[in-house]
Amino acid sequence: MAFSLARYQAPLFTLWRKLSGAGSTLKLLLAPLARLQVNAFWRQSTVVKPAPVALCSMLPVARVDERYVSFSIDISVLAGGQWWEGSHKVIGGLGGQKVLPFQLVGTKLDNLTRALGPAYLRIGGSEADKIHYFRAPQDEPGALVLTHQIWDRLHDFIARHDLKLSFTFKYGLFKRKEHGGWCPNEVLDLLVYSNRKGYHIHVCELGNELNAYWAFHGLSSQPRASKLADDYLTFSTEVKHLLPDAKIIGPGSAFWPRLGETIKPFSNISHKFLQLCQASGMKLDIVDWHYYPFQSRRSPVRTRRATQSSMLRPKALNEYKQYCLQLKKMRDAFFPNAQLWTGETGSAQCGGEPRLSDRFASCFWWADQLGLGARHGQEVMIRQSLVGGDYGLLSRTGLKPRPDYWLTWLWQQLMGVDVFDVASPHAQLRSYCHSAKRGNGRTLLLINLSGKACKVDMTGEFSFGQVVAQYTVTAKKLTSKKVRINGKKARLEEGRVPALSSFPVAPLSHYLPAHAIAFWCLR
């Protein structure tokens, strides 16, 4: 019979907490014994294979933005469009349920958002290209409209939480023969109003996943790279005239699991787009792309379905690095001074996978992609989404923090901006290292994809330093809605995210549980 630690982990940590509350003399006497007992428990209870992890250099190999871990709110949720919860199908690239506009108010939402800052907030999504600003055309009843009230409320929310706005402006042009060139009139209305109100839009994007128009809006709507580059030049000129400090981001191409940028030359447009933008003299501040490693059951095209086993498969997780390096090569060739962003990502396309994207199993791809992205030049990672969909960090209706929320919060508490190179030969033990969030030292992120525990051997000619604290994320099972941090269930306390110090101090050990994610603080 396979042994499960989850059954015993909470009692062990409870015992350690009681010991930690003892008098200082007793505590000193019991500490070595407690560590010895925990390590002995591991050795006797499970088959443990040593897993070496080596620090490859004492110097950082990359640096991320202080707002590296960022998030989005889909414009469908913000303005009340077509969305995913309760929907089992896709209608024109959108969810099948009409939702009310999300209000962006409330003490609970404020507390939960503040705990994840600082961050960029992206407003985008498929309906970003269909929405109208401030008023709807008379010949389009039921059109989705970004009203003055919604726009004002969004900027109030941003100001309360030290967020920076990344906004996707509408591109449209679904019937290219009728519409001709892109017209900036509606965009100018929004920019002029924002200028008058003193609102800041830090990052400006034209259109959402323009290389995937064929999938969402029909084959005839797919723009050519040359046309898109022309329109981006017009867009950039208009934006810079009114918002000279805003950054221009693009092309935001969608990369699909196993396929990458899909069909050549029809929608494989990133390389040519960047080449033409450079030739036009346009400055692109950020080169970005969108990537979902899996697809939900709702997705009409499924090249890698989100399942419990696929979300723990090293080969599937490694694919992110492959596409990441492709974008980096393009950026280096045409806009070497531009930042590189993952402009949208989530566990599974089309709202996430029900009863999986909102469970503990989702934490593994997310932790791994955060580590991989930082290691390979991504300066910002925008998670779809803060709220809404099965992949939301928070549930849309009750604002309940999901497992990925707690993983994101721990990253924000512990992982700094300097990135170090680490190596491990074991495919199922993923390891990443950053500077400590505060003070000197480093934080080692360890992800055990295996159903067996392992002993981590920190080896090599460069020393990681001494382990001084450990925060281990576990759950009763992969489909659990709740996670534990050092054996204590992660939950809000009086509507607030608890302090890191409220979780028990774990006895230091080099053993990593099966299906666990751990942050080791090193000094």
PDB file of C-alpha atoms in Angstrom, residues 298-420:
ATOM      1  CA  ARG A 298     -14.937  24.021 -23.674  1.00  0.00           C
ATOM      2  CA  SER A 299     -12.222  24.740 -26.222  1.00  0.00           C
ATOM      3  CA  PRO A 300     -13.268  23.842 -29.793  1.00  0.00           C
ATOM      4  CA  VAL A 301      -9.613  23.053 -30.619  1.00  0.00           C
ATOM      5  CA  ARG A 302      -7.784  20.851 -28.118  1.00  0.00           C
ATOM      6  CA  THR A 303      -4.126  20.120 -28.812  1.00  0.00           C
ATOM      7  CA  ARG A 304      -3.437  19.273 -25.150  1.00  0.00           C
ATOM      8  CA  ARG A 305      -6.411  18.725 -22.888  1.00  0.00           C
ATOM      9  CA  ALA A 306      -6.143  19.820 -19.252  1.00  0.00           C
ATOM     10  CA  THR A 307      -6.208  16.694 -17.106  1.00  0.00           C
ATOM     11  CA  GLN A 308      -4.752  15.882 -13.722  1.00  0.00           C
ATOM     12  CA  SER A 309      -1.987  13.811 -15.279  1.00  0.00           C
ATOM     13  CA  SER A 310      -1.150  16.237 -18.110  1.00  0.00           C
ATOM     14  CA  MET A 311      -0.783  19.132 -15.679  1.00  0.00           C
ATOM     15  CA  LEU A 312       1.958  17.215 -13.844  1.00  0.00           C
ATOM     16  CA  ARG A 313       3.817  16.049 -16.952  1.00  0.00           C
ATOM     17  CA  PRO A 314       7.359  17.501 -17.240  1.00  0.00           C
ATOM     18  CA  LYS A 315       7.318  17.370 -21.053  1.00  0.00           C
ATOM     19  CA  ALA A 316       4.178  19.508 -21.169  1.00  0.00           C
ATOM     20  CA  LEU A 317       5.650  22.050 -18.745  1.00  0.00           C
ATOM     21  CA  ASN A 318       8.944  22.254 -20.667  1.00  0.00           C
ATOM     22  CA  GLU A 319       7.187  23.463 -23.813  1.00  0.00           C
ATOM     23  CA  TYR A 320       6.821  26.926 -22.313  1.00  0.00           C
ATOM     24  CA  LYS A 321      10.598  27.339 -22.376  1.00  0.00           C
ATOM     25  CA  GLN A 322      10.709  26.402 -26.084  1.00  0.00           C
ATOM     26  CA  TYR A 323       8.286  29.157 -27.112  1.00  0.00           C
ATOM     27  CA  CYS A 324       9.754  31.591 -24.618  1.00  0.00           C
ATOM     28  CA  LEU A 325      13.140  31.278 -26.321  1.00  0.00           C
ATOM     29  CA  GLN A 326      11.544  31.740 -29.762  1.00  0.00           C
ATOM     30  CA  LEU A 327      10.106  35.102 -28.691  1.00  0.00           C
ATOM     31  CA  LYS A 328      13.369  36.081 -27.051  1.00  0.00           C
ATOM     32  CA  LYS A 329      15.223  35.423 -30.311  1.00  0.00           C
ATOM     33  CA  MET A 330      12.759  37.630 -32.230  1.00  0.00           C
ATOM     34  CA  ARG A 331      12.994  40.374 -29.631  1.00  0.00           C
ATOM     35  CA  ASP A 332      16.797  40.305 -29.723  1.00  0.00           C
ATOM     36  CA  ALA A 333      16.778  40.551 -33.524  1.00  0.00           C
ATOM     37  CA  PHE A 334      14.410  43.511 -33.927  1.00  0.00           C
ATOM     38  CA  PHE A 335      13.870  45.316 -30.595  1.00  0.00           C
ATOM     39  CA  PRO A 336      16.796  44.331 -28.335  1.00  0.00           C
ATOM     40  CA  ASN A 337      15.987  47.075 -25.813  1.00  0.00           C
ATOM     41  CA  ALA A 338      12.355  46.035 -25.416  1.00  0.00           C
ATOM     42  CA  GLN A 339      11.101  44.106 -22.416  1.00  0.00           C
ATOM     43  CA  LEU A 340       9.786  40.575 -22.890  1.00  0.00           C
ATOM     44  CA  TRP A 341       6.422  39.783 -21.301  1.00  0.00           C
ATOM     45  CA  THR A 342       4.093  36.835 -21.097  1.00  0.00           C
ATOM     46  CA  GLY A 343       1.096  39.083 -21.647  1.00  0.00           C
ATOM     47  CA  GLU A 344      -1.587  36.512 -20.799  1.00  0.00           C
ATOM     48  CA  THR A 345      -1.456  33.025 -19.336  1.00  0.00           C
ATOM     49  CA  GLY A 346      -3.655  30.620 -17.430  1.00  0.00           C
ATOM     50  CA  SER A 347      -3.977  26.918 -16.865  1.00  0.00           C
ATOM     51  CA  ALA A 348      -6.383  26.179 -19.728  1.00  0.00           C
ATOM     52  CA  GLN A 349      -7.901  28.118 -22.614  1.00  0.00           C
ATOM     53  CA  CYS A 350     -11.585  29.059 -22.600  1.00  0.00           C
ATOM     54  CA  GLY A 351     -12.083  29.820 -18.938  1.00  0.00           C
ATOM     55  CA  GLY A 352      -9.999  27.045 -17.386  1.00  0.00           C
ATOM     56  CA  GLU A 353     -10.915  23.422 -16.714  1.00  0.00           C
ATOM     57  CA  PRO A 354     -13.841  22.984 -14.275  1.00  0.00           C
ATOM     58  CA  ARG A 355     -12.904  21.181 -11.036  1.00  0.00           C
ATOM     59  CA  LEU A 356      -9.224  21.242 -11.944  1.00  0.00           C
ATOM     60  CA  SER A 357      -8.047  24.801 -12.673  1.00  0.00           C
ATOM     61  CA  ASP A 358      -9.445  25.875  -9.302  1.00  0.00           C
ATOM     62  CA  ARG A 359      -7.830  23.010  -7.378  1.00  0.00           C
ATOM     63  CA  PHE A 360      -4.425  22.179  -5.904  1.00  0.00           C
ATOM     64  CA  ALA A 361      -3.353  20.407  -9.119  1.00  0.00           C
ATOM     65  CA  SER A 362      -3.191  23.785 -10.859  1.00  0.00           C
ATOM     66  CA  CYS A 363      -0.483  25.097  -8.526  1.00  0.00           C
ATOM     67  CA  PHE A 364       2.226  22.972 -10.150  1.00  0.00           C
ATOM     68  CA  TRP A 365       2.173  24.371 -13.711  1.00  0.00           C
ATOM     69  CA  TRP A 366       1.791  27.891 -12.277  1.00  0.00           C
ATOM     70  CA  ALA A 367       4.758  27.651  -9.907  1.00  0.00           C
ATOM     71  CA  ASP A 368       6.854  26.043 -12.640  1.00  0.00           C
ATOM     72  CA  GLN A 369       5.973  28.618 -15.292  1.00  0.00           C
ATOM     73  CA  LEU A 370       6.752  31.476 -12.920  1.00  0.00           C
ATOM     74  CA  GLY A 371      10.177  29.941 -12.348  1.00  0.00           C
ATOM     75  CA  LEU A 372      10.816  29.138 -16.012  1.00  0.00           C
ATOM     76  CA  GLY A 373       9.683  32.551 -17.214  1.00  0.00           C
ATOM     77  CA  ALA A 374      11.945  34.440 -14.835  1.00  0.00           C
ATOM     78  CA  ARG A 375      14.900  32.221 -15.672  1.00  0.00           C
ATOM     79  CA  HIS A 376      14.485  32.742 -19.436  1.00  0.00           C
ATOM     80  CA  GLY A 377      14.060  36.480 -19.721  1.00  0.00           C
ATOM     81  CA  GLN A 378      10.382  37.194 -19.082  1.00  0.00           C
ATOM     82  CA  GLU A 379      10.199  40.403 -17.066  1.00  0.00           C
ATOM     83  CA  VAL A 380       6.438  40.309 -16.407  1.00  0.00           C
ATOM     84  CA  MET A 381       3.961  37.406 -16.226  1.00  0.00           C
ATOM     85  CA  ILE A 382       0.279  38.345 -16.429  1.00  0.00           C
ATOM     86  CA  ARG A 383      -2.057  35.754 -14.986  1.00  0.00           C
ATOM     87  CA  GLN A 384      -5.549  35.311 -16.421  1.00  0.00           C
ATOM     88  CA  SER A 385      -7.209  36.172 -14.163  1.00  0.00           C
ATOM     89  CA  LEU A 386      -7.506  37.879 -10.783  1.00  0.00           C
ATOM     90  CA  VAL A 387     -11.211  37.102 -10.708  1.00  0.00           C
ATOM     91  CA  GLY A 388     -13.486  35.179 -13.061  1.00  0.00           C
ATOM     92  CA  GLY A 389     -13.438  31.795 -14.736  1.00  0.00           C
ATOM     93  CA  ASP A 390     -12.314  28.464 -13.357  1.00  0.00           C
ATOM     94  CA  TYR A 391      -8.745  29.766 -13.697  1.00  0.00           C
ATOM     95  CA  GLY A 392      -9.405  32.895 -11.604  1.00  0.00           C
ATOM     96  CA  LEU A 393      -7.240  33.356  -8.530  1.00  0.00           C
ATOM     97  CA  LEU A 394     -10.489  34.357  -6.815  1.00  0.00           C
ATOM     98  CA  SER A 395     -13.969  33.037  -7.482  1.00  0.00           C
ATOM     99  CA  ARG A 396     -16.070  35.682  -9.207  1.00  0.00           C
ATOM    100  CA  THR A 397     -19.176  35.413  -7.053  1.00  0.00           C
ATOM    101  CA  GLY A 398     -17.810  34.773  -3.548  1.00  0.00           C
ATOM    102  CA  LEU A 399     -14.214  36.029  -3.904  1.00  0.00           C
ATOM    103  CA  LYS A 400     -12.913  32.824  -2.349  1.00  0.00           C
ATOM    104  CA  PRO A 401      -9.119  32.491  -2.698  1.00  0.00           C
ATOM    105  CA  ARG A 402      -8.235  29.410  -4.693  1.00  0.00           C
ATOM    106  CA  PRO A 403      -5.035  27.336  -4.359  1.00  0.00           C
ATOM    107  CA  ASP A 404      -3.263  29.363  -7.077  1.00  0.00           C
ATOM    108  CA  TYR A 405      -3.995  32.518  -5.081  1.00  0.00           C
ATOM    109  CA  TRP A 406      -2.049  31.206  -2.099  1.00  0.00           C
ATOM    110  CA  LEU A 407       0.823  30.058  -4.311  1.00  0.00           C
ATOM    111  CA  THR A 408       0.945  33.523  -5.914  1.00  0.00           C
ATOM    112  CA  TRP A 409       0.860  35.190  -2.508  1.00  0.00           C
ATOM    113  CA  LEU A 410       3.756  33.069  -1.239  1.00  0.00           C
ATOM    114  CA  TRP A 411       5.801  33.946  -4.347  1.00  0.00           C
ATOM    115  CA  GLN A 412       5.137  37.644  -3.704  1.00  0.00           C
ATOM    116  CA  GLN A 413       6.213  37.238  -0.075  1.00  0.00           C
ATOM    117  CA  LEU A 414       9.424  35.325  -0.692  1.00  0.00           C
ATOM    118  CA  MET A 415      10.832  35.625  -4.235  1.00  0.00           C
ATOM    119  CA  GLY A 416      12.942  38.666  -5.124  1.00  0.00           C
ATOM    120  CA  VAL A 417      13.847  40.160  -8.505  1.00  0.00           C
ATOM    121  CA  ASP A 418      17.320  38.664  -9.093  1.00  0.00           C
ATOM    122  CA  VAL A 419      17.250  35.242 -10.755  1.00  0.00           C
ATOM    123  CA  PHE A 420      19.931  32.571 -10.261  1.00  0.00           C
TER     124      PHE A 420
END
